[in-house]
Amino acid sequence: MTAQYPPAGTARRRPVLPAILAGAVVATAILAVAGFVLWPDGPSGGGPEESRQPTTVAKQSIPAERDTPTVPATEPASSGGPSRTALPDGLVRSAGPGFSIAIPRGWQRTEQGNSVIWNDPASTAYIQVDRTPWTGDPYDHWLTWEREAIADGKLRNFRRIAITETSVLGVPAADIEFTWVRDSGLTRARDRGVIAGGRSYAVIVAVPAARWNENEALVNNVLDTFRPSGVG
């Protein structure tokens, strides 16, 4: 895959924060702060089987987890939705309520509350599009979300890497990148917040931290293919 996501701007970028939530205990608790739902140990609440091995998608795998009935992620974007463009090898476009996004072929889809989640059935990461309402500037939204996440203590060993301004089809957006400890181990995620077409979205791609460098191009590709309805 050669398509890379170029950040639209770095005028506001915050330094790494210290890990400050060591020892916080979470099992199936759901974090729902500042209008965004994140499952600390994955969308299904429980950790994956430790024996699972990562799979590859065009030699760039993002692992994910699965505990609920799923359907293969092969559906095209719905008619009248965002236009389809050429996708990087190994990705297929999948539609959800008010959006479409490209995900690795063979990943499996579940829906939980306001979220649509795609999991790699063989390993421990996931893609999640959450539509829990939130308002305001996306960058400031992530600052609020971070403060509330820390105060709630539901993300073990939470550590922010950066918050960066960007855009989605010309609409202001912001990414927060961070790590936390799940039952399956240290996880790193990039989460894109945007309000477009009258709807708010948080688009997260979570990967085992030890495999981030080899998968970062795929993370960028997935985020870059997110298309909210009524934009562009």
XYZ file of N, CA and C in Angstrom:
696
model
N 0.842 -1.183 0.000
C 0.000 0.000 0.000
C 0.883 1.241 0.000
N 0.584 2.169 -0.860
C 1.417 3.347 -0.945
C 0.712 4.593 -0.470
N -0.628 4.569 -0.446
C -1.359 5.763 -0.049
C -1.136 6.040 1.430
N -0.706 7.246 1.742
C -0.456 7.631 3.106
C -1.332 8.802 3.466
N -1.698 8.873 4.712
C -2.506 10.005 5.173
C -1.592 11.160 5.550
N -1.632 12.300 4.827
C -0.800 13.440 5.206
C -1.551 14.353 6.160
N -1.032 14.592 7.382
C -1.724 15.499 8.291
C -1.921 16.863 7.653
N -3.103 17.442 7.862
C -3.415 18.719 7.243
C -2.754 19.874 7.953
N -2.278 19.683 9.145
C -1.639 20.781 9.850
C -1.086 20.315 11.172
N -0.039 20.984 11.634
C 0.562 20.637 12.916
C 0.712 21.871 13.789
N -0.156 22.844 13.571
C -0.054 24.085 14.326
C -0.253 23.848 15.811
N -1.090 22.881 16.144
C -1.307 22.548 17.544
C -1.012 21.076 17.732
N 0.044 20.771 18.413
C 0.422 19.385 18.679
C 0.987 19.341 20.082
N 0.441 18.496 20.921
C 0.829 18.470 22.313
C 1.850 17.374 22.565
N 2.756 17.573 23.535
C 3.777 16.562 23.825
C 3.180 15.339 24.477
N 4.005 14.291 24.522
C 3.597 13.046 25.163
C 3.337 13.301 26.639
N 2.266 12.735 27.157
C 1.969 12.821 28.578
C 2.516 11.599 29.282
N 2.828 11.699 30.583
C 3.276 10.515 31.326
C 2.142 9.535 31.499
N 2.493 8.274 31.659
C 1.478 7.256 31.969
C 1.013 7.488 33.393
N -0.289 7.733 33.571
C -0.748 8.167 34.886
C -1.901 7.347 35.430
N -2.246 6.270 34.748
C -3.369 5.487 35.266
C -2.954 4.067 35.622
N -1.698 3.855 35.994
C -1.229 2.505 36.282
C -2.075 1.885 37.376
N -2.434 0.636 37.137
C -3.138 -0.126 38.145
C -4.633 0.018 38.147
N -5.196 0.866 37.300
C -6.657 0.990 37.263
C -7.252 -0.308 36.762
N -8.303 -0.802 37.419
C -8.882 -2.097 37.070
C -10.147 -1.892 36.269
N -10.194 -2.531 35.060
C -11.416 -2.527 34.278
C -11.635 -3.912 33.729
N -12.894 -4.341 33.635
C -13.204 -5.636 33.041
C -14.051 -5.407 31.825
N -15.330 -5.265 31.995
C -16.190 -5.017 30.842
C -16.750 -3.615 30.881
N -16.148 -2.746 31.666
C -16.650 -1.373 31.772
C -16.529 -0.667 30.439
N -17.477 0.197 30.145
C -17.468 0.978 28.915
C -17.160 2.417 29.261
N -16.188 2.999 28.547
C -15.882 4.405 28.708
C -16.790 5.203 27.793
N -17.580 6.100 28.356
C -18.487 6.930 27.565
C -18.360 8.348 28.069
N -17.361 9.071 27.547
C -17.096 10.423 28.009
C -16.986 11.334 26.817
N -17.392 12.582 27.017
C -17.283 13.608 25.980
C -17.858 13.127 24.660
N -18.912 12.320 24.726
C -19.587 11.904 23.509
C -18.830 10.900 22.691
N -18.076 9.996 23.308
C -17.383 8.961 22.550
C -17.317 7.707 23.382
N -17.647 6.578 22.786
C -17.657 5.304 23.499
C -16.463 4.479 23.056
N -15.647 4.062 24.006
C -14.494 3.214 23.719
C -14.495 2.067 24.706
N -14.421 0.850 24.196
C -14.359 -0.316 25.068
C -12.907 -0.538 25.465
N -12.534 -0.405 26.755
C -11.141 -0.512 27.148
C -10.484 -1.817 26.744
N -11.223 -2.935 26.790
C -10.647 -4.217 26.407
C -11.214 -4.723 25.099
N -11.587 -3.796 24.213
C -12.109 -4.166 22.911
C -13.604 -3.966 22.854
N -14.175 -3.899 21.667
C -15.589 -3.602 21.511
C -16.517 -4.571 22.213
N -16.082 -5.815 22.418
C -16.958 -6.804 23.025
C -16.805 -6.870 24.528
N -15.857 -6.121 25.084
C -15.660 -6.113 26.522
C -14.606 -7.099 26.977
N -14.567 -8.299 26.412
C -13.624 -9.304 26.847
C -12.378 -9.316 25.993
N -11.275 -9.837 26.541
C -10.040 -9.926 25.788
C -10.063 -11.105 24.847
N -9.178 -11.103 23.848
C -9.123 -12.190 22.875
C -8.379 -13.391 23.417
N -8.434 -14.460 22.702
C -7.639 -15.617 23.050
C -6.181 -15.291 22.790
N -5.326 -15.520 23.780
C -3.926 -15.149 23.635
C -3.215 -15.971 22.575
N -3.782 -17.129 22.204
C -3.115 -17.983 21.227
C -3.307 -17.511 19.803
N -4.180 -16.523 19.595
C -4.409 -16.060 18.235
C -3.150 -15.427 17.669
N -2.937 -15.636 16.383
C -1.785 -15.065 15.707
C -2.240 -14.022 14.707
N -1.429 -12.938 14.510
C -1.824 -11.908 13.551
C -1.924 -12.461 12.144
N -2.870 -11.938 11.390
C -2.961 -12.255 9.983
C -2.369 -11.108 9.200
N -2.275 -11.262 7.880
C -1.706 -10.197 7.070
C -2.714 -9.741 6.044
N -2.692 -8.448 5.768
C -3.502 -7.859 4.711
C -2.543 -7.060 3.860
N -2.279 -7.559 2.656
C -1.299 -6.930 1.778
C 0.002 -6.681 2.535
N 0.410 -7.674 3.345
C 1.636 -7.651 4.119
C 1.664 -6.555 5.173
N 0.511 -5.960 5.481
C 0.439 -4.944 6.527
C -0.805 -5.226 7.352
N -0.642 -6.026 8.395
C -1.807 -6.458 9.166
C -2.079 -5.528 10.323
N -3.373 -5.264 10.566
C -3.793 -4.737 11.859
C -4.575 -5.850 12.529
N -4.134 -6.338 13.683
C -4.904 -7.361 14.356
C -6.173 -6.803 14.994
N -7.162 -7.674 15.262
C -8.400 -7.253 15.929
C -9.026 -8.398 16.698
N -10.129 -8.168 17.430
C -10.722 -9.235 18.230
C -12.218 -9.338 18.010
N -12.777 -10.509 18.382
C -14.179 -10.795 18.069
C -14.769 -11.692 19.142
N -15.929 -11.325 19.660
C -16.624 -12.167 20.626
C -18.106 -12.303 20.322
N -18.641 -11.526 19.369
C -20.068 -11.551 19.086
C -20.306 -11.994 17.657
N -21.525 -12.461 17.302
C -21.797 -12.878 15.928
C -21.463 -11.769 14.943
N -20.823 -12.147 13.844
C -20.333 -11.167 12.890
C -20.739 -11.543 11.480
N -20.574 -10.582 10.578
C -20.767 -10.844 9.158
C -19.540 -10.355 8.429
N -19.147 -11.019 7.332
C -17.966 -10.572 6.604
C -18.131 -9.141 6.129
N -17.021 -8.386 6.181
C -17.061 -6.982 5.770
C -16.749 -6.881 4.293
N -17.732 -7.158 3.472
C -17.528 -7.111 2.028
C -18.573 -6.273 1.330
N -19.472 -5.634 2.098
C -20.570 -4.929 1.462
C -20.096 -3.626 0.840
N -20.658 -3.230 -0.321
C -20.283 -1.965 -0.938
C -20.977 -0.810 -0.254
N -20.499 0.397 -0.568
C -21.187 1.589 -0.071
C -22.590 1.625 -0.639
N -23.544 2.086 0.186
C -24.926 2.113 -0.265
C -25.113 3.133 -1.359
N -26.144 2.904 -2.216
C -26.392 3.808 -3.306
C -26.777 5.173 -2.783
N -26.220 6.189 -3.407
C -26.495 7.546 -2.982
C -25.557 8.014 -1.888
N -24.663 7.131 -1.415
C -23.714 7.511 -0.383
C -22.477 8.130 -0.993
N -21.402 8.239 -0.186
C -20.172 8.831 -0.675
C -19.642 8.085 -1.885
N -19.033 8.800 -2.802
C -18.542 8.184 -4.025
C -17.389 7.246 -3.723
N -17.283 6.194 -4.529
C -16.226 5.216 -4.348
C -15.035 5.601 -5.203
N -13.849 5.468 -4.655
C -12.625 5.739 -5.376
C -11.736 4.516 -5.266
N -10.637 4.517 -6.035
C -9.713 3.394 -5.986
C -9.172 3.237 -4.567
N -9.139 2.002 -4.081
C -8.685 1.718 -2.730
C -7.328 1.036 -2.753
N -6.534 1.197 -1.703
C -5.286 0.447 -1.604
C -5.553 -1.056 -1.635
N -4.573 -1.815 -2.075
C -4.714 -3.263 -2.146
C -5.117 -3.827 -0.785
N -6.033 -4.781 -0.815
C -6.429 -5.476 0.395
C -7.554 -4.829 1.164
N -8.012 -3.648 0.740
C -9.104 -2.970 1.428
C -10.383 -3.043 0.613
N -11.515 -3.112 1.307
C -12.831 -3.073 0.672
C -13.669 -2.029 1.393
N -14.574 -1.396 0.657
C -15.390 -0.346 1.270
C -16.610 -0.964 1.950
N -16.889 -0.478 3.150
C -18.019 -0.949 3.943
C -18.838 0.259 4.376
N -20.167 0.130 4.341
C -21.054 1.247 4.664
C -21.663 1.080 6.046
N -21.873 2.217 6.716
C -22.567 2.244 7.987
C -23.559 3.385 7.989
N -24.258 3.616 9.081
C -25.243 4.702 9.134
C -24.583 6.070 8.976
N -24.745 6.672 7.806
C -24.210 8.002 7.572
C -22.755 8.061 7.180
N -22.154 6.940 6.797
C -20.733 6.965 6.435
C -20.365 5.711 5.656
N -19.172 5.743 5.075
C -18.535 4.530 4.574
C -17.051 4.625 4.895
N -16.393 3.473 4.903
C -14.977 3.412 5.227
C -14.404 2.154 4.599
N -13.133 2.172 4.251
C -12.475 0.983 3.715
C -11.807 0.230 4.850
N -12.015 -1.081 4.862
C -11.446 -1.919 5.912
C -10.739 -3.113 5.256
N -9.829 -3.771 5.962
C -9.144 -4.918 5.381
C -10.123 -6.029 5.006
N -9.902 -6.607 3.850
C -10.762 -7.692 3.375
C -10.758 -8.846 4.379
N -11.954 -9.349 4.674
C -12.064 -10.476 5.583
C -12.314 -10.100 7.031
N -12.128 -8.832 7.371
C -12.470 -8.416 8.730
C -13.980 -8.507 8.912
N -14.404 -8.724 10.124
C -15.810 -9.021 10.375
C -16.475 -7.933 11.206
N -17.712 -7.711 10.893
C -18.441 -6.543 11.385
C -19.422 -6.893 12.503
N -19.474 -6.038 13.515
C -20.497 -6.100 14.550
C -21.020 -4.684 14.781
N -22.183 -4.586 15.411
C -22.718 -3.283 15.799
C -23.056 -3.326 17.276
N -22.622 -2.313 18.010
C -22.884 -2.213 19.442
C -23.256 -0.767 19.752
N -24.490 -0.543 20.143
C -24.930 0.808 20.445
C -24.778 1.726 19.246
N -24.084 2.838 19.440
C -23.853 3.803 18.368
C -22.627 3.481 17.532
N -22.038 2.330 17.730
C -20.790 1.994 17.051
C -20.956 0.856 16.054
N -20.176 0.951 14.978
C -19.951 -0.165 14.067
C -18.483 -0.538 14.216
N -18.209 -1.837 14.379
C -16.851 -2.308 14.640
C -16.486 -3.387 13.635
N -15.239 -3.349 13.172
C -14.711 -4.393 12.291
C -13.497 -5.004 12.980
N -13.483 -6.341 13.065
C -12.419 -7.055 13.759
C -11.690 -8.009 12.825
N -10.393 -8.084 12.988
C -9.624 -9.139 12.351
C -9.914 -10.415 13.135
N -10.517 -11.429 12.526
C -10.929 -12.604 13.289
C -9.773 -13.400 13.858
N -8.527 -13.095 13.457
C -7.402 -13.904 13.899
C -6.558 -13.256 14.984
N -6.826 -11.993 15.355
C -5.907 -11.355 16.288
C -6.572 -10.258 17.103
N -5.860 -9.189 17.489
C -6.306 -8.392 18.639
C -6.513 -6.899 18.422
N -6.831 -6.439 17.238
C -7.132 -5.010 17.068
C -8.434 -4.824 16.337
N -8.840 -3.597 16.170
C -10.146 -3.353 15.564
C -10.219 -1.959 14.983
N -11.198 -1.776 14.114
C -11.595 -0.471 13.593
C -12.987 -0.198 14.145
N -13.217 1.019 14.615
C -14.514 1.356 15.200
C -14.936 2.745 14.723
N -16.163 2.859 14.253
C -16.756 4.166 13.950
C -17.885 4.381 14.946
N -17.713 5.381 15.805
C -18.701 5.662 16.842
C -19.438 6.949 16.506
N -20.762 6.936 16.700
C -21.604 8.085 16.343
C -22.289 8.690 17.565
N -21.740 8.454 18.755
C -22.276 9.105 19.944
C -22.142 10.620 19.788
N -23.211 11.381 19.980
C -23.146 12.825 19.708
C -22.144 13.565 20.598
N -21.431 14.489 19.991
C -20.603 15.451 20.714
C -20.581 16.734 19.895
N -20.154 17.823 20.500
C -20.197 19.118 19.825
C -18.877 19.854 20.016
N -18.712 20.929 19.233
C -17.561 21.796 19.412
C -16.397 21.463 18.504
N -15.295 22.149 18.739
C -14.071 21.971 17.966
C -13.484 20.584 18.216
N -13.116 19.842 17.163
C -12.613 18.479 17.381
C -11.364 18.417 18.257
N -10.456 19.371 18.083
C -9.239 19.374 18.900
C -9.595 19.542 20.380
N -10.447 20.532 20.665
C -10.861 20.753 22.048
C -11.670 19.574 22.584
N -12.420 18.934 21.701
C -13.174 17.742 22.108
C -12.246 16.672 22.655
N -11.115 16.436 21.972
C -10.196 15.408 22.448
C -9.545 15.800 23.769
N -9.286 17.091 23.965
C -8.751 17.517 25.260
C -9.742 17.211 26.382
N -11.018 17.484 26.131
C -12.053 17.187 27.125
C -12.175 15.687 27.347
N -12.207 14.933 26.241
C -12.292 13.467 26.342
C -11.138 12.912 27.156
N -9.936 13.423 26.902
C -8.764 12.937 27.626
C -8.884 13.211 29.124
N -9.274 14.422 29.488
C -9.409 14.752 30.910
C -10.419 13.829 31.588
N -11.536 13.586 30.919
C -12.568 12.747 31.522
C -12.143 11.283 31.556
N -11.403 10.849 30.538
C -10.899 9.475 30.539
C -9.938 9.257 31.696
N -9.076 10.234 31.936
C -8.131 10.131 33.045
C -8.872 10.151 34.378
N -9.831 11.048 34.502
C -10.580 11.157 35.758
C -11.361 9.883 36.058
N -11.947 9.268 35.016
C -12.721 8.046 35.214
C -11.839 6.837 35.516
N -10.604 6.861 35.050
C -9.683 5.771 35.331
C -10.024 4.466 34.668
N -10.735 4.506 33.539
C -11.167 3.265 32.902
C -10.257 2.801 31.766
N -9.230 3.579 31.463
C -8.236 3.136 30.488
C -6.934 2.915 31.242
N -6.568 1.672 31.423
C -5.389 1.360 32.220
C -4.131 1.922 31.579
N -3.322 2.597 32.378
C -2.030 3.128 31.925
C -2.176 4.004 30.685
N -3.239 4.799 30.645
C -3.452 5.701 29.504
C -2.265 6.640 29.340
N -1.838 6.808 28.089
C -0.754 7.740 27.774
C -1.028 8.381 26.425
N -1.172 9.687 26.427
C -1.369 10.398 25.158
C -0.033 10.556 24.435
N -0.047 10.315 23.131
C 1.125 10.542 22.291
C 1.039 11.908 21.635
N -0.117 12.239 21.056
C -0.265 13.535 20.392
C -1.726 13.802 20.090
N -2.065 15.075 19.973
C -3.324 15.515 19.385
C -2.956 16.438 18.232
N -3.480 16.147 17.044
C -3.078 16.862 15.841
C -4.295 17.285 15.045
N -4.305 18.527 14.592
C -5.383 18.987 13.721
C -5.228 18.396 12.327
N -6.337 18.070 11.695
C -6.347 17.549 10.334
C -7.683 17.927 9.705
N -8.089 17.233 8.657
C -9.389 17.502 8.035
C -9.902 16.243 7.361
N -11.210 16.204 7.140
C -11.867 15.130 6.392
C -12.635 15.785 5.261
N -12.142 15.627 4.034
C -12.770 16.239 2.866
C -12.994 17.735 3.078
N -12.004 18.395 3.658
C -12.073 19.828 3.876
C -12.766 20.250 5.150
N -13.342 19.311 5.885
C -14.018 19.620 7.144
C -13.010 19.494 8.287
N -12.919 20.481 9.185
C -11.954 20.397 10.282
C -12.143 19.128 11.115
N -11.028 18.513 11.462
C -11.029 17.290 12.255
C -9.792 17.310 13.140
N -9.689 16.340 14.020
C -8.504 16.213 14.863
C -8.283 14.749 15.194
N -7.013 14.378 15.297
C -6.625 13.026 15.684
C -6.041 13.050 17.086
N -6.419 12.083 17.901
C -5.713 11.820 19.144
C -5.068 10.447 19.018
N -3.796 10.364 19.362
C -3.073 9.092 19.336
C -2.642 8.791 20.761
N -2.844 7.553 21.193
C -2.593 7.227 22.591
C -2.369 5.735 22.748
N -1.881 5.356 23.915
C -1.739 3.944 24.266
C -2.474 3.685 25.577
N -2.876 2.439 25.758
C -3.443 1.986 27.025
C -3.269 0.484 27.092
N -3.473 -0.072 28.268
C -3.269 -1.504 28.473
C -4.611 -2.206 28.505
N -4.787 -3.137 27.581
C -5.959 -4.008 27.551
C -5.576 -5.361 28.130
N -6.555 -6.241 28.269
C -6.255 -7.586 28.740
C -5.270 -8.285 27.814
N -5.296 -7.926 26.528
C -4.405 -8.545 25.547
C -3.046 -7.870 25.482
N -2.825 -6.798 26.248
C -1.525 -6.141 26.263
C -1.600 -4.673 25.876
N -0.434 -4.057 25.730
C -0.352 -2.639 25.392
C -0.877 -2.409 23.983
N -1.792 -1.465 23.858
C -2.451 -1.165 22.589
C -2.222 0.292 22.241
N -2.045 0.544 20.956
C -1.877 1.919 20.465
C -2.989 2.212 19.471
N -3.541 3.412 19.555
C -4.670 3.764 18.699
C -4.520 5.173 18.167
N -5.096 5.384 17.001
C -5.292 6.732 16.465
C -6.792 6.903 16.250
N -7.325 8.015 16.748
C -8.765 8.242 16.756
C -9.047 9.594 16.119
N -9.842 9.590 15.074
C -10.147 10.819 14.331
C -11.547 11.301 14.677
N -11.647 12.529 15.159
C -12.935 13.130 15.476
C -13.310 14.174 14.446
N -14.564 14.121 13.976
C -15.030 15.088 12.984
C -16.545 15.223 13.109
N -17.041 16.434 12.876
C -18.479 16.671 12.755
C -18.741 17.059 11.313
N -19.527 16.253 10.614
C -19.758 16.465 9.184
C -21.190 16.090 8.850
N -21.816 16.890 7.993
C -23.184 16.604 7.599
C -24.151 16.578 8.763
N -23.862 17.350 9.807
C -24.736 17.387 10.969
C -24.571 16.223 11.925
N -23.573 15.360 11.698
C -23.340 14.206 12.560
C -21.916 14.246 13.099
N -21.745 13.725 14.303
C -20.408 13.623 14.889
C -19.913 12.185 14.790
N -18.619 12.050 14.528
C -18.005 10.735 14.368
C -16.685 10.688 15.135
N -16.369 9.504 15.655
C -15.038 9.191 16.149
C -14.620 7.900 15.462
N -13.524 7.959 14.718
C -13.069 6.824 13.909
C -11.746 6.347 14.493
N -11.755 5.170 15.097
C -10.574 4.677 15.796
C -10.021 3.430 15.111
N -8.702 3.380 15.012
C -8.007 2.164 14.586
C -7.040 1.810 15.708
N -7.198 0.633 16.296
C -6.402 0.194 17.439
C -5.566 -1.015 17.045
N -4.283 -0.982 17.425
C -3.310 -1.985 17.008
C -2.441 -2.353 18.209
N -2.019 -3.607 18.355
C -1.034 -3.919 19.388
C 0.174 -2.993 19.251
N 0.587 -2.375 20.342
C 1.627 -1.345 20.275
C 2.919 -1.861 19.655
N 3.257 -3.114 19.913
C 4.500 -3.664 19.379
C 4.484 -3.777 17.863
N 3.288 -3.727 17.250
C 3.174 -3.873 15.801
C 2.790 -2.559 15.112
N 2.858 -1.456 15.833
C 2.414 -0.184 15.266
C 3.231 0.227 14.045
N 4.551 0.191 14.139
C 5.378 0.700 13.039
C 5.098 -0.028 11.732
N 4.951 -1.334 11.782
C 4.717 -2.085 10.554
C 3.304 -1.899 10.021
N 2.415 -1.400 10.848
C 1.021 -1.237 10.446
C 0.576 0.208 10.277
N 1.463 1.163 10.515
C 1.038 2.562 10.493
C 0.522 2.988 9.125
N 1.125 2.488 8.052
C 0.625 2.841 6.718
C -0.816 2.377 6.536
N -1.133 1.203 7.037
C -2.500 0.702 6.932
C -3.459 1.518 7.808
N -3.009 1.896 8.994
C -3.820 2.773 9.847
C -4.163 4.055 9.094
N -3.149 4.662 8.472
C -3.367 5.890 7.707
C -4.344 5.667 6.563
N -4.178 4.565 5.854
C -5.052 4.274 4.717
C -6.509 4.138 5.151
N -6.734 3.426 6.237
C -8.105 3.238 6.716
C -8.725 4.582 7.087
N -8.024 5.385 7.867
C -8.561 6.684 8.271
C -8.793 7.593 7.072
N -7.919 7.510 6.095
C -8.016 8.392 4.928
C -9.197 8.039 4.035
N -9.746 6.832 4.180
C -10.878 6.430 3.333
C -12.229 6.697 3.988
N -12.245 7.226 5.195
C -13.520 7.510 5.861
C -14.268 8.600 5.106
N -15.539 8.317 4.794
C -16.363 9.254 4.028
C -17.713 9.448 4.725
N -17.918 10.592 5.406
C -19.244 10.870 5.964
C -20.214 11.262 4.868
N -21.459 10.891 5.021
C -22.472 11.231 4.021
C -22.688 12.739 3.982
N -22.975 13.241 2.784
C -23.290 14.646 2.624
C -22.095 15.558 2.594
N -20.882 14.992 2.478
C -19.660 15.792 2.432
C -18.866 15.381 1.211
N -18.318 16.344 0.505
C -17.484 16.057 -0.649
C -18.281 15.795 -1.914
